[in-house]
Coordinates of C-alpha atoms in Angstrom, one line a residue:
Chain V
X1 CA 0.0 0.0 0.0
X2 CA 1.1 3.6 -0.4
X3 CA 2.3 5.8 2.3
X4 CA 0.0 6.1 5.4
X5 CA 2.0 8.1 7.8
X6 CA 5.6 9.3 8.3
X7 CA 7.8 11.7 10.3
X8 CA 10.5 13.4 8.3
X9 CA 10.0 11.6 5.0
X10 CA 13.0 11.1 2.7
X11 CA 12.8 7.6 1.2
X12 CA 9.1 7.8 1.0
X13 CA 8.8 11.3 -0.5
X14 CA 8.0 9.7 -3.8
X15 CA 5.3 7.4 -2.5
X16 CA 2.6 10.0 -2.2
X17 CA 1.1 9.2 -5.6
X18 CA 1.1 5.5 -5.0
X19 CA 1.5 3.5 -8.2
X20 CA 1.3 6.6 -10.3
X21 CA 4.5 8.2 -9.2
X22 CA 7.3 5.7 -9.9
X23 CA 8.5 6.6 -13.4
X24 CA 11.5 8.6 -14.4
X25 CA 9.8 11.8 -15.1
X26 CA 8.2 11.8 -11.7
X27 CA 11.5 11.0 -10.0
X28 CA 13.2 13.8 -12.0
X29 CA 10.5 16.2 -11.1
X30 CA 11.2 15.7 -7.4
X31 CA 14.9 16.2 -7.8
X32 CA 15.9 12.7 -8.9
X33 CA 19.3 12.1 -10.5
X34 CA 20.4 15.6 -9.5
X35 CA 22.9 14.1 -7.0
X36 CA 24.4 11.8 -9.6
X37 CA 24.7 14.7 -12.0
X38 CA 26.4 16.8 -9.3
X39 CA 28.9 14.0 -8.4
X40 CA 29.8 13.6 -12.1
X41 CA 29.9 17.2 -13.1
X42 CA 31.9 18.4 -10.1
X43 CA 34.2 15.4 -10.6
X44 CA 33.9 14.6 -6.9
X45 CA 36.6 12.1 -6.0
X46 CA 35.5 8.6 -4.8
X47 CA 37.3 9.2 -1.5
X48 CA 35.4 12.4 -0.8
X49 CA 32.1 10.7 -1.7
X50 CA 32.8 7.8 0.7
X51 CA 33.8 10.3 3.4
X52 CA 30.5 12.0 3.0
X53 CA 28.6 8.7 3.4
X54 CA 30.8 7.9 6.5
X55 CA 29.8 11.2 8.1
X56 CA 26.1 10.3 7.7
X57 CA 26.6 7.1 9.8
X58 CA 24.3 5.3 7.4
X59 CA 24.2 1.7 8.6
X60 CA 23.2 -1.3 6.5
X61 CA 19.5 -1.5 6.3
X62 CA 19.3 -5.2 5.5
X63 CA 19.7 -6.3 9.1
X64 CA 23.4 -6.3 10.1
X65 CA 23.7 -2.6 10.5
X66 CA 27.3 -2.4 9.2
X67 CA 28.4 1.1 8.4
X68 CA 28.0 1.6 4.7
X69 CA 30.8 4.1 4.1
X70 CA 33.3 1.7 5.8
X71 CA 32.0 -1.2 3.7
X72 CA 32.6 0.8 0.5
X73 CA 36.1 1.8 1.6
X74 CA 37.1 -1.9 1.8
X75 CA 37.0 -2.2 -2.0
X76 CA 40.4 -2.6 -3.5
X77 CA 41.2 0.4 -5.7
X78 CA 43.3 -1.2 -8.4
X79 CA 41.1 -4.2 -9.4
X80 CA 40.1 -4.0 -13.0
X81 CA 36.7 -5.7 -12.7
X82 CA 34.4 -4.9 -9.8
X83 CA 30.7 -5.2 -9.1
X84 CA 27.9 -3.5 -7.2
X85 CA 25.1 -5.7 -6.1
X86 CA 21.8 -4.8 -4.5
X87 CA 20.0 -7.3 -2.2
X88 CA 16.3 -7.1 -2.7
X89 CA 15.8 -10.7 -1.8
X90 CA 13.4 -9.6 0.9
X91 CA 12.2 -12.8 2.5
X92 CA 12.7 -12.3 6.2
X93 CA 9.3 -12.9 7.7
X94 CA 7.8 -9.5 8.7
X95 CA 9.9 -7.4 6.2
X96 CA 8.2 -5.8 3.2
X97 CA 9.9 -2.4 2.9
X98 CA 12.1 -3.0 -0.2
X99 CA 9.1 -4.2 -2.2
X100 CA 7.4 -0.9 -1.6
X101 CA 10.6 1.1 -2.3
X102 CA 11.0 -0.5 -5.7
X103 CA 7.3 -0.4 -6.4
X104 CA 6.8 3.3 -5.6
X105 CA 10.3 4.8 -6.2
X106 CA 12.6 2.4 -8.1
X107 CA 14.8 5.2 -9.4
X108 CA 16.2 6.2 -6.0
X109 CA 17.7 2.7 -5.7
X110 CA 19.0 2.9 -9.2
X111 CA 20.6 6.4 -8.6
X112 CA 22.1 5.1 -5.3
X113 CA 23.6 2.1 -7.0
X114 CA 25.1 4.2 -9.8
X115 CA 26.7 6.6 -7.2
X116 CA 27.9 3.6 -5.3
X117 CA 29.5 2.1 -8.4
X118 CA 31.2 5.5 -9.0
X119 CA 32.5 5.4 -5.4
X120 CA 34.0 1.9 -5.6
X121 CA 34.9 1.8 -9.3
X122 CA 32.4 -0.8 -10.5
X123 CA 31.4 -1.0 -14.2
X124 CA 28.5 -3.4 -13.8
X125 CA 25.8 -4.1 -11.2
X126 CA 22.9 -6.4 -10.4
X127 CA 19.8 -6.0 -8.3
X128 CA 18.7 -9.4 -7.0
X129 CA 14.9 -9.3 -6.5
X130 CA 12.9 -11.7 -4.4
X131 CA 11.1 -14.1 -6.8
X132 CA 7.7 -13.8 -5.1
X133 CA 7.4 -10.2 -6.1
X134 CA 7.8 -10.8 -9.9
X135 CA 5.5 -7.8 -10.7
X136 CA 8.0 -5.5 -8.9
X137 CA 10.9 -7.1 -10.8
X138 CA 9.1 -6.3 -14.1
X139 CA 8.7 -2.7 -12.9
X140 CA 12.3 -2.4 -12.0
X141 CA 13.3 -3.7 -15.5
X142 CA 11.1 -1.0 -16.9
X143 CA 12.7 1.6 -14.7
X144 CA 16.2 0.4 -15.9
X145 CA 15.1 0.9 -19.5
X146 CA 14.0 4.4 -18.7
X147 CA 17.3 5.2 -16.9
X148 CA 19.3 3.7 -19.8
X149 CA 17.4 5.7 -22.4
X150 CA 18.0 8.9 -20.5
X151 CA 21.7 8.3 -20.3
X152 CA 21.9 7.6 -16.6
X153 CA 23.2 4.1 -17.3
X154 CA 25.5 2.8 -20.0
X155 CA 28.7 4.3 -21.5
X156 CA 29.9 7.7 -20.5
X157 CA 27.1 8.6 -18.2
X158 CA 25.9 12.2 -18.6
X159 CA 28.9 12.9 -20.8
X160 CA 31.5 11.9 -18.2
X161 CA 34.2 9.2 -18.5
X162 CA 32.3 7.0 -16.1
X163 CA 30.4 4.0 -17.5
X164 CA 28.2 1.6 -15.6
X165 CA 25.4 -0.7 -16.4
X166 CA 22.8 -2.3 -14.2
X167 CA 20.6 -5.4 -14.6
X168 CA 17.9 -7.1 -12.6
X169 CA 18.1 -10.8 -11.5
X170 CA 15.2 -12.5 -9.9
X171 CA 15.2 -15.2 -7.2
X172 CA 12.7 -18.1 -7.3
X173 CA 11.9 -18.9 -3.7
X174 CA 14.9 -19.5 -1.4
X175 CA 15.2 -17.5 1.8
X176 CA 18.9 -18.3 2.1
X177 CA 19.7 -16.1 -0.9
X178 CA 19.1 -13.1 1.3
X179 CA 22.5 -14.1 2.8
X180 CA 24.9 -12.1 0.7
X181 CA 27.3 -14.8 -0.4
X182 CA 24.3 -17.2 -1.0
X183 CA 22.9 -14.4 -3.2
X184 CA 26.2 -14.1 -5.2
X185 CA 26.2 -17.9 -5.8
X186 CA 22.6 -17.6 -7.0
X187 CA 23.5 -14.8 -9.5
X188 CA 26.2 -17.2 -10.7
X189 CA 23.5 -19.7 -11.6
X190 CA 24.0 -22.1 -8.7
X191 CA 22.3 -23.3 -5.6
X192 CA 22.2 -20.3 -3.2
X193 CA 24.5 -21.9 -0.5
X194 CA 26.5 -19.4 1.5
X195 CA 30.3 -19.3 1.2
X196 CA 32.9 -19.4 3.9
X197 CA 34.1 -15.9 5.0
X198 CA 36.7 -14.6 4.8
X199 CA 37.3 -13.8 2.1
X200 CA 34.5 -11.2 2.2
X201 CA 32.7 -10.0 -1.0
X202 CA 34.9 -6.8 -1.1
X203 CA 37.8 -9.1 -2.0
X204 CA 36.1 -12.2 -3.5
X205 CA 32.5 -11.5 -4.6
X206 CA 30.5 -12.0 -7.8
X207 CA 32.5 -14.2 -10.2
X208 CA 35.3 -14.0 -7.7
X209 CA 35.7 -10.2 -8.3
X210 CA 35.6 -7.5 -5.6
X211 CA 31.9 -6.7 -4.9
X212 CA 30.0 -4.2 -2.8
X213 CA 26.7 -5.6 -1.8
X214 CA 24.1 -3.5 0.1
X215 CA 20.4 -3.6 0.9
X216 CA 17.9 -1.8 -1.3
X217 CA 17.0 0.8 1.4
X218 CA 20.7 1.5 1.9
X219 CA 21.2 2.3 -1.8
X220 CA 17.9 4.3 -1.8
X221 CA 19.2 6.5 1.0
X222 CA 22.3 7.6 -0.9
X223 CA 20.8 10.3 -3.1
X224 CA 19.1 11.8 -0.1
X225 CA 22.2 11.8 2.0
X226 CA 24.2 13.6 -0.7
X227 CA 21.3 16.0 -1.1
X228 CA 21.3 17.1 2.5
X229 CA 24.8 16.4 3.5
X230 CA 26.1 13.5 5.7
X231 CA 26.0 15.5 8.9
X232 CA 22.4 16.7 8.4
X233 CA 21.4 13.2 7.7
X234 CA 23.0 11.9 10.9
X235 CA 21.3 14.7 12.8
X236 CA 17.9 13.4 11.8
X237 CA 18.5 10.3 13.9
X238 CA 20.6 9.9 16.9
X239 CA 24.3 9.5 17.4
X240 CA 25.7 6.3 15.9
X241 CA 22.2 5.7 14.3
X242 CA 22.0 8.1 11.4
X243 CA 19.0 9.2 9.5
X244 CA 15.5 7.8 9.0
X245 CA 14.5 4.2 8.6
X246 CA 11.5 2.3 7.1
X247 CA 9.7 0.1 9.6
X248 CA 7.4 -2.6 8.3
X249 CA 4.7 -3.0 10.9
X250 CA 2.7 -6.3 10.6
X251 CA 0.4 -8.4 12.8
X252 CA -2.2 -7.1 15.2
X253 CA -2.3 -3.4 14.5
X254 CA -5.1 -1.5 12.8
X255 CA -3.0 -0.2 9.9
X256 CA -0.2 -2.6 8.9
X257 CA 2.2 -1.0 6.5
X258 CA 5.5 0.8 6.1
X259 CA 6.4 3.8 8.2
X260 CA 9.4 6.0 7.7
X261 CA 10.5 7.6 11.0
X262 CA 13.8 9.1 12.3
X263 CA 16.0 6.6 14.1
X264 CA 15.4 6.9 17.8
X265 CA 11.6 7.3 17.5
X266 CA 9.8 5.7 20.5
X267 CA 8.2 2.4 19.7
X268 CA 5.0 3.7 21.3
X269 CA 4.9 6.4 18.7
X270 CA 5.4 3.9 15.8
X271 CA 2.6 1.8 17.2
X272 CA 0.3 4.8 17.4
X273 CA 1.1 5.7 13.7
X274 CA 0.2 2.1 12.8
X275 CA -3.3 2.8 14.2
X276 CA -2.7 1.2 17.6
X277 CA -3.7 -2.3 18.6
X278 CA -6.4 -4.1 16.5
X279 CA -9.7 -4.2 18.3
X280 CA -8.2 -2.2 21.2
X281 CA -6.7 -5.5 22.5
X282 CA -3.7 -5.7 24.7
X283 CA -0.1 -5.9 23.4
X284 CA 1.6 -9.1 24.4
X285 CA 4.9 -9.3 22.5
X286 CA 6.8 -7.7 19.6
X287 CA 9.5 -9.1 17.4
X288 CA 11.3 -5.9 16.5
X289 CA 13.6 -6.8 13.7
X290 CA 12.2 -9.6 11.5
X291 CA 11.5 -13.2 12.5
X292 CA 15.2 -13.9 13.3
X293 CA 15.3 -11.3 16.0
X294 CA 14.6 -12.3 19.7
X295 CA 11.0 -11.6 20.8
X296 CA 10.5 -8.9 23.5
X297 CA 7.6 -8.8 25.9
X298 CA 5.2 -5.8 25.7
X299 CA 6.6 -3.9 28.8
X300 CA 10.2 -4.1 27.6
X301 CA 9.2 -3.1 24.0
X302 CA 7.1 -0.1 25.2
X303 CA 10.3 1.4 26.7
X304 CA 12.4 1.0 23.5
X305 CA 13.2 3.5 20.9
X306 CA 13.5 2.4 17.3
X307 CA 17.3 2.3 16.6
X308 CA 20.1 -0.2 16.6
X309 CA 21.4 0.6 20.1
X310 CA 18.2 0.8 22.1
X311 CA 16.8 -2.5 20.7
X312 CA 20.2 -4.2 21.2
X313 CA 20.3 -3.0 24.8
X314 CA 16.8 -4.6 25.3
X315 CA 18.2 -7.9 24.2
X316 CA 17.0 -8.1 20.6
X317 CA 18.0 -6.7 17.1
X318 CA 16.7 -3.9 15.0
X319 CA 17.5 -6.1 12.0
X320 CA 15.7 -5.1 8.9
X321 CA 13.1 -3.0 10.7
X322 CA 10.3 -5.6 10.6
X323 CA 8.1 -5.1 13.6
X324 CA 5.8 -8.0 14.2
X325 CA 3.1 -7.1 16.7
X326 CA 1.3 -9.8 18.7
X327 CA -1.6 -9.3 21.0
X328 CA -3.1 -11.3 23.8
X329 CA -4.9 -13.7 21.5
X330 CA -1.6 -15.3 20.4
X331 CA -0.5 -18.7 21.7
X332 CA 3.3 -18.2 21.9
X333 CA 4.0 -21.9 21.4
X334 CA 2.0 -21.9 18.2
X335 CA 3.7 -18.7 17.0
X336 CA 7.1 -20.3 17.7
X337 CA 6.1 -23.5 15.9
X338 CA 5.4 -21.5 12.8
X339 CA 8.7 -19.7 12.9
X340 CA 10.6 -22.9 13.6
X341 CA 9.0 -24.6 10.6
X342 CA 10.2 -21.8 8.4
X343 CA 13.9 -22.2 9.4
X344 CA 13.6 -25.9 9.0
X345 CA 12.1 -25.5 5.6
X346 CA 14.6 -22.9 4.5
X347 CA 17.9 -24.3 5.9
X348 CA 20.1 -24.8 2.8
X349 CA 21.4 -28.1 4.2
X350 CA 25.1 -27.6 3.8
X351 CA 26.0 -27.4 7.5
X352 CA 25.0 -30.3 9.7
X353 CA 24.2 -28.3 12.9
X354 CA 21.7 -26.2 11.0
X355 CA 20.2 -28.9 8.7
X356 CA 19.7 -31.3 11.6
X357 CA 19.2 -28.7 14.4
X358 CA 16.5 -26.8 12.7
X359 CA 14.6 -30.0 12.2
X360 CA 15.0 -30.9 15.9
X361 CA 13.7 -27.5 16.9
X362 CA 10.7 -27.7 14.8
X363 CA 9.8 -31.3 15.8
X364 CA 10.1 -30.6 19.5
X365 CA 8.1 -27.3 19.4
X366 CA 5.5 -29.1 17.2
X367 CA 5.1 -31.9 19.8
X368 CA 4.7 -29.4 22.6
X369 CA 2.1 -27.5 20.6
X370 CA 0.3 -30.8 19.9
X371 CA 0.0 -32.0 23.4
X372 CA 2.9 -34.4 23.3
X373 CA 5.6 -32.3 25.1
X374 CA 7.8 -33.8 27.8
X375 CA 9.0 -32.0 30.9
X376 CA 12.6 -32.1 29.7
X377 CA 11.8 -30.6 26.3
X378 CA 12.6 -27.0 27.1
X379 CA 16.1 -27.9 28.3
X380 CA 16.4 -30.0 25.1
X381 CA 15.5 -27.1 22.9
X382 CA 18.0 -24.8 24.6
X383 CA 20.7 -27.5 24.3
X384 CA 20.0 -27.9 20.5
X385 CA 20.4 -24.2 20.0
X386 CA 23.7 -24.3 21.9
X387 CA 24.9 -26.8 19.3
X388 CA 23.8 -24.6 16.4
X389 CA 24.8 -21.0 17.2
X390 CA 28.3 -20.0 15.9
X391 CA 28.9 -23.5 14.5
X392 CA 27.8 -22.9 10.9
X393 CA 28.9 -21.1 7.7
X394 CA 26.2 -18.5 7.9
X395 CA 23.8 -17.0 10.4
X396 CA 20.7 -19.0 9.5
X397 CA 21.4 -21.4 12.3
X398 CA 21.5 -18.5 14.8
X399 CA 18.4 -17.0 13.2
X400 CA 16.6 -20.3 13.9
X401 CA 17.9 -20.4 17.4
X402 CA 17.2 -16.8 18.6
X403 CA 13.3 -17.1 18.4
X404 CA 13.4 -20.5 20.3
X405 CA 15.6 -19.2 23.1
X406 CA 13.8 -15.9 23.5
X407 CA 10.2 -17.3 23.3
X408 CA 11.2 -19.8 26.1
X409 CA 13.0 -17.2 28.1
X410 CA 10.1 -14.7 28.1
X411 CA 7.1 -16.9 27.9
X412 CA 8.2 -20.0 29.8
X413 CA 5.1 -20.4 31.8
X414 CA 3.1 -20.7 28.6
X415 CA 5.3 -23.5 27.3
X416 CA 5.2 -25.3 30.7
X417 CA 1.4 -25.0 30.8
X418 CA 1.3 -26.6 27.3
X419 CA 3.5 -29.5 28.4
X420 CA 1.5 -30.1 31.6
X421 CA -2.0 -29.6 30.3
X422 CA -1.5 -30.7 26.7
X423 CA -3.3 -27.7 25.4
X424 CA -3.0 -23.9 24.8
X425 CA -3.1 -21.4 27.6
X426 CA -5.1 -19.2 25.2
X427 CA -8.6 -20.5 24.4
X428 CA -8.5 -21.8 20.8
X429 CA -11.7 -19.7 19.9
X430 CA -9.9 -16.6 21.2
X431 CA -7.0 -17.4 19.0
X432 CA -9.2 -18.1 16.0
X433 CA -11.0 -14.7 16.2
X434 CA -7.7 -12.9 16.8
X435 CA -6.7 -13.0 13.1
X436 CA -9.6 -11.0 11.9
X437 CA -10.2 -13.5 9.0
X438 CA -13.6 -14.5 10.3
X439 CA -16.4 -12.0 10.9
X440 CA -17.6 -12.1 14.5
X441 CA -20.4 -14.7 14.9
X442 CA -19.6 -16.4 11.6
X443 CA -18.9 -20.1 11.6
Chain H
X1 CA 21.0 -18.4 -34.9
X2 CA 17.7 -19.1 -33.3
X3 CA 16.8 -21.7 -35.8
X4 CA 20.0 -23.5 -35.1
X5 CA 19.4 -23.2 -31.3
X6 CA 15.9 -24.5 -31.6
X7 CA 17.3 -27.6 -33.3
X8 CA 19.7 -28.1 -30.3
X9 CA 16.8 -27.6 -27.9
X10 CA 13.7 -29.1 -29.4
X11 CA 11.8 -28.8 -26.1
X12 CA 11.6 -25.1 -26.2
X13 CA 9.9 -22.8 -28.7
X14 CA 11.8 -20.1 -30.6
X15 CA 9.9 -17.4 -28.6
X16 CA 11.1 -18.9 -25.3
X17 CA 14.7 -19.1 -26.6
X18 CA 14.6 -15.4 -27.6
X19 CA 13.5 -14.6 -24.1
X20 CA 16.4 -16.7 -22.7
X21 CA 18.8 -14.9 -25.0
X22 CA 17.7 -11.6 -23.5
X23 CA 18.5 -12.9 -20.0
X24 CA 21.9 -14.3 -21.2
X25 CA 22.8 -10.8 -22.4
X26 CA 22.6 -9.4 -18.9
X27 CA 25.8 -11.3 -17.8
X28 CA 29.4 -11.3 -18.9
X29 CA 30.0 -13.4 -22.1
X30 CA 31.7 -16.2 -20.1
X31 CA 28.9 -16.4 -17.5
X32 CA 26.0 -17.8 -19.4
X33 CA 25.1 -20.0 -16.5
X34 CA 23.9 -16.9 -14.6
X35 CA 20.8 -16.9 -16.8
X36 CA 19.7 -20.4 -15.7
X37 CA 17.3 -19.3 -13.0
X38 CA 15.4 -17.0 -15.5
X39 CA 15.7 -19.6 -18.2
X40 CA 14.1 -22.3 -16.1
X41 CA 11.2 -19.9 -15.3
X42 CA 10.7 -19.2 -19.0
X43 CA 10.7 -23.0 -19.6
X44 CA 8.3 -23.6 -16.8
X45 CA 5.9 -20.9 -18.1
X46 CA 5.9 -22.5 -21.5
X47 CA 5.6 -26.2 -20.4
X48 CA 3.6 -25.7 -17.2
X49 CA 6.2 -27.6 -15.2
X50 CA 9.8 -28.7 -15.4
X51 CA 10.5 -32.3 -16.5
X52 CA 14.0 -33.7 -16.4
X53 CA 14.0 -33.4 -20.2
X54 CA 13.0 -29.7 -20.1
X55 CA 15.7 -29.0 -17.5
X56 CA 18.3 -30.8 -19.7
X57 CA 17.2 -28.8 -22.7
X58 CA 17.7 -25.5 -20.7
X59 CA 21.1 -26.8 -19.6
X60 CA 22.1 -27.7 -23.1
X61 CA 21.1 -24.3 -24.4
X62 CA 23.2 -22.6 -21.7
X63 CA 26.2 -24.9 -22.2
X64 CA 26.0 -26.3 -18.7
X65 CA 25.8 -29.9 -17.3
X66 CA 22.2 -31.1 -16.9
X67 CA 22.9 -31.9 -13.3
X68 CA 23.9 -28.3 -12.6
X69 CA 20.6 -27.0 -13.9
X70 CA 18.7 -29.8 -12.0
X71 CA 20.5 -28.7 -8.8
X72 CA 19.1 -25.2 -9.3
X73 CA 15.6 -26.4 -10.3
X74 CA 15.4 -28.6 -7.2
X75 CA 16.9 -26.0 -4.8
X76 CA 14.5 -23.1 -5.4
X77 CA 11.0 -23.9 -4.3
X78 CA 9.0 -22.1 -7.0
X79 CA 10.1 -24.4 -9.7
X80 CA 7.6 -27.2 -10.2
X81 CA 9.3 -30.5 -10.8
X82 CA 5.9 -32.3 -11.1
X83 CA 2.8 -31.3 -13.1
X84 CA 0.5 -28.7 -11.4
X85 CA -3.0 -27.5 -12.1
X86 CA -3.8 -24.6 -14.5
X87 CA -3.8 -22.3 -11.5
X88 CA -1.2 -22.9 -8.8
X89 CA -2.3 -21.1 -5.6
X90 CA 0.4 -20.5 -3.0
X91 CA -0.8 -19.2 0.3
X92 CA 1.7 -17.7 2.8
X93 CA 1.1 -19.2 6.3
X94 CA 4.2 -17.7 8.0
X95 CA 3.8 -16.0 11.3
X96 CA 3.2 -12.3 10.3
X97 CA 0.6 -13.5 7.7
X98 CA -0.9 -16.0 10.2
X99 CA -1.5 -13.2 12.7
X100 CA -3.7 -11.7 10.1
X101 CA -5.4 -14.8 8.9
X102 CA -2.9 -16.6 6.6
X103 CA -3.5 -20.0 8.0
X104 CA -7.3 -19.4 8.0
X105 CA -7.1 -18.3 4.4
X106 CA -5.3 -21.5 3.5
X107 CA -7.9 -23.6 5.4
X108 CA -10.7 -21.7 3.6
X109 CA -9.2 -22.5 0.2
X110 CA -8.7 -26.1 1.1
X111 CA -12.3 -26.4 2.1
X112 CA -13.6 -24.6 -1.0
X113 CA -11.5 -26.8 -3.4
X114 CA -11.7 -30.0 -1.4
X115 CA -7.9 -30.5 -1.5
X116 CA -5.0 -30.3 0.9
X117 CA -1.6 -28.7 0.3
X118 CA 0.4 -30.2 -2.6
X119 CA -2.8 -31.6 -4.1
X120 CA -4.5 -30.9 -7.4
X121 CA -8.3 -30.8 -8.0
X122 CA -9.5 -33.8 -10.0
X123 CA -10.4 -31.5 -13.0
X124 CA -6.7 -30.4 -13.1
X125 CA -7.7 -26.8 -12.5
X126 CA -6.2 -25.9 -9.1
X127 CA -3.1 -26.9 -7.2
X128 CA -2.6 -25.6 -3.6
X129 CA 0.8 -24.9 -2.1
X130 CA 1.9 -23.6 1.2
X131 CA 4.3 -20.7 0.8
X132 CA 7.0 -19.1 2.9
X133 CA 7.4 -15.4 3.3
X134 CA 6.6 -13.5 0.1
X135 CA 7.7 -10.1 1.5
X136 CA 4.2 -8.6 1.7
X137 CA 3.3 -9.2 5.3
X138 CA 1.4 -5.9 5.6
X139 CA -1.0 -7.1 3.0
X140 CA -1.9 -10.4 4.8
X141 CA -3.5 -12.7 4.0
X142 CA -1.4 -13.0 0.8
X143 CA -1.5 -15.6 -2.0
X144 CA 0.3 -16.0 -5.3
X145 CA -1.4 -17.2 -8.5
X146 CA 1.0 -19.1 -10.8
X147 CA 4.0 -17.6 -9.1
X148 CA 3.8 -14.2 -10.6
X149 CA 0.5 -12.6 -9.6
X150 CA 0.3 -11.5 -6.0
X151 CA -3.1 -11.1 -4.4
X152 CA -3.4 -9.1 -1.2
X153 CA -5.9 -8.9 1.7
X154 CA -7.4 -12.3 0.8
X155 CA -10.4 -12.5 3.2
X156 CA -13.3 -15.0 2.4
X157 CA -15.0 -12.7 -0.1
X158 CA -11.8 -11.9 -2.0
X159 CA -11.0 -15.6 -2.2
X160 CA -14.4 -16.5 -3.5
X161 CA -14.0 -13.8 -6.2
X162 CA -10.6 -15.0 -7.2
X163 CA -11.7 -18.6 -7.5
X164 CA -14.6 -17.6 -9.6
X165 CA -12.3 -15.6 -11.9
X166 CA -10.1 -18.6 -12.6
X167 CA -11.6 -20.2 -15.6

């Protein structure tokens, strides 16, 4: 859906007209491609450009929060063949911001990628787009054609000696490709199984060449940062947490959707913007950064501000900014069962602790949910997660473990009730009506 | 050139091969394999599903080993390695969708069509699949029709309408 509410809009300035405002002429009318033109015409040096991004303290919007300017500075200068890659493989449950960015304003990502390519010296780039949003992939291809026709892509961009071309590559249903080296393998036409690191993509990336890979929202922020200056952008957020951020709010709120707010905005304010709790029901828990982030109970979450540091201090992660809101109608065992099934289904299978561990987690949570839990199961679950975390090539094992550990930590009595009484603490009819799928009174 | 290629890959039409050529052109000349994901989708669109022979034809066209293309086709879950109905409906039942009725939407479709996940109606019209996150959790319940068309806010009335539209 188009924009509902925002504070200090940057990334979402182009969303006002919904599906009618995405094309090149609209983007140019709101100042689009001006920053690319300025960089090229003023012959800004790549070092100065990277310094400006560092000043903004823009941190990677895909989940890890790594400083973008620093990442760009890792690219070897002398390498003859380099790549810039955008990660729009948005499959983290709860996250749906990049889809809307490319739907309503694809050119800001394109401009950000061209500027990044100039900064790191890349001649070619790819945007890897989640297979499930094929209509968005088609729109992005159309936007690329527009940019190419206008001379923003291709040889000697805007008459400069800088050349760069950009292409779209779609996924086809594998969560693991959101992991950056799995994504690179996938562009190479292979199974998307993550690589050992080091070497990191800045040294050994796509086709073995130095590659800068960032999230869609990170690239989309670049033109705005250059427009206002790094320091002003940082000033919008709070120290060490620069700028604004898109938050995808899903679950039990009245107005699920994307909200752009300055870093450091209180969670309570974000919840209010999203229309508050559905049906006026009570907040029970929030997963603040996508399904891989530890869940937080309502009272802890209500004290948090939406930035990397506050959420980390509360024991979770800001991640991709996916805020999954759960009210008092939710059975936490059932909620965890669904998440554990996801990681079991999506484990790529190359590391034994993840392949086997994710199956164990799902089966044990499943049996608790279905009235066959054993008193020792909660210890068993924690032991399995001990054997997964930090013992695999990529972070999917940890992503499977975090929900299990945090659900048990914060909602232990609910799991114990389930094991002892062989049923949910929350009445099944209350759960059924919580989703809003059925009209009240309907069978 | 296309005529020659069509002879090498009798399984795919000239139109499909032209589409594949367009994908190949996105990558460096020595990296044709990069186009395999898109090529398999193009083949699946044309054939309805991917048989081993179709996968081998795609592999042959891109100059890669059939097993390498099969690894890709079997790794990514939107490739259909078995025949499916004319309309493949994939319902997301992941947690954010489930909170807003994703599981209930799937149950509703099952009841309407009289089939479970991974089954096809006897008339060959519908296949039902359980999907993982489609990146549209704010629009829940969400379902995909034939992989490429996303339908949002699928409450009972919208599901009824969609099923009626599918001829």
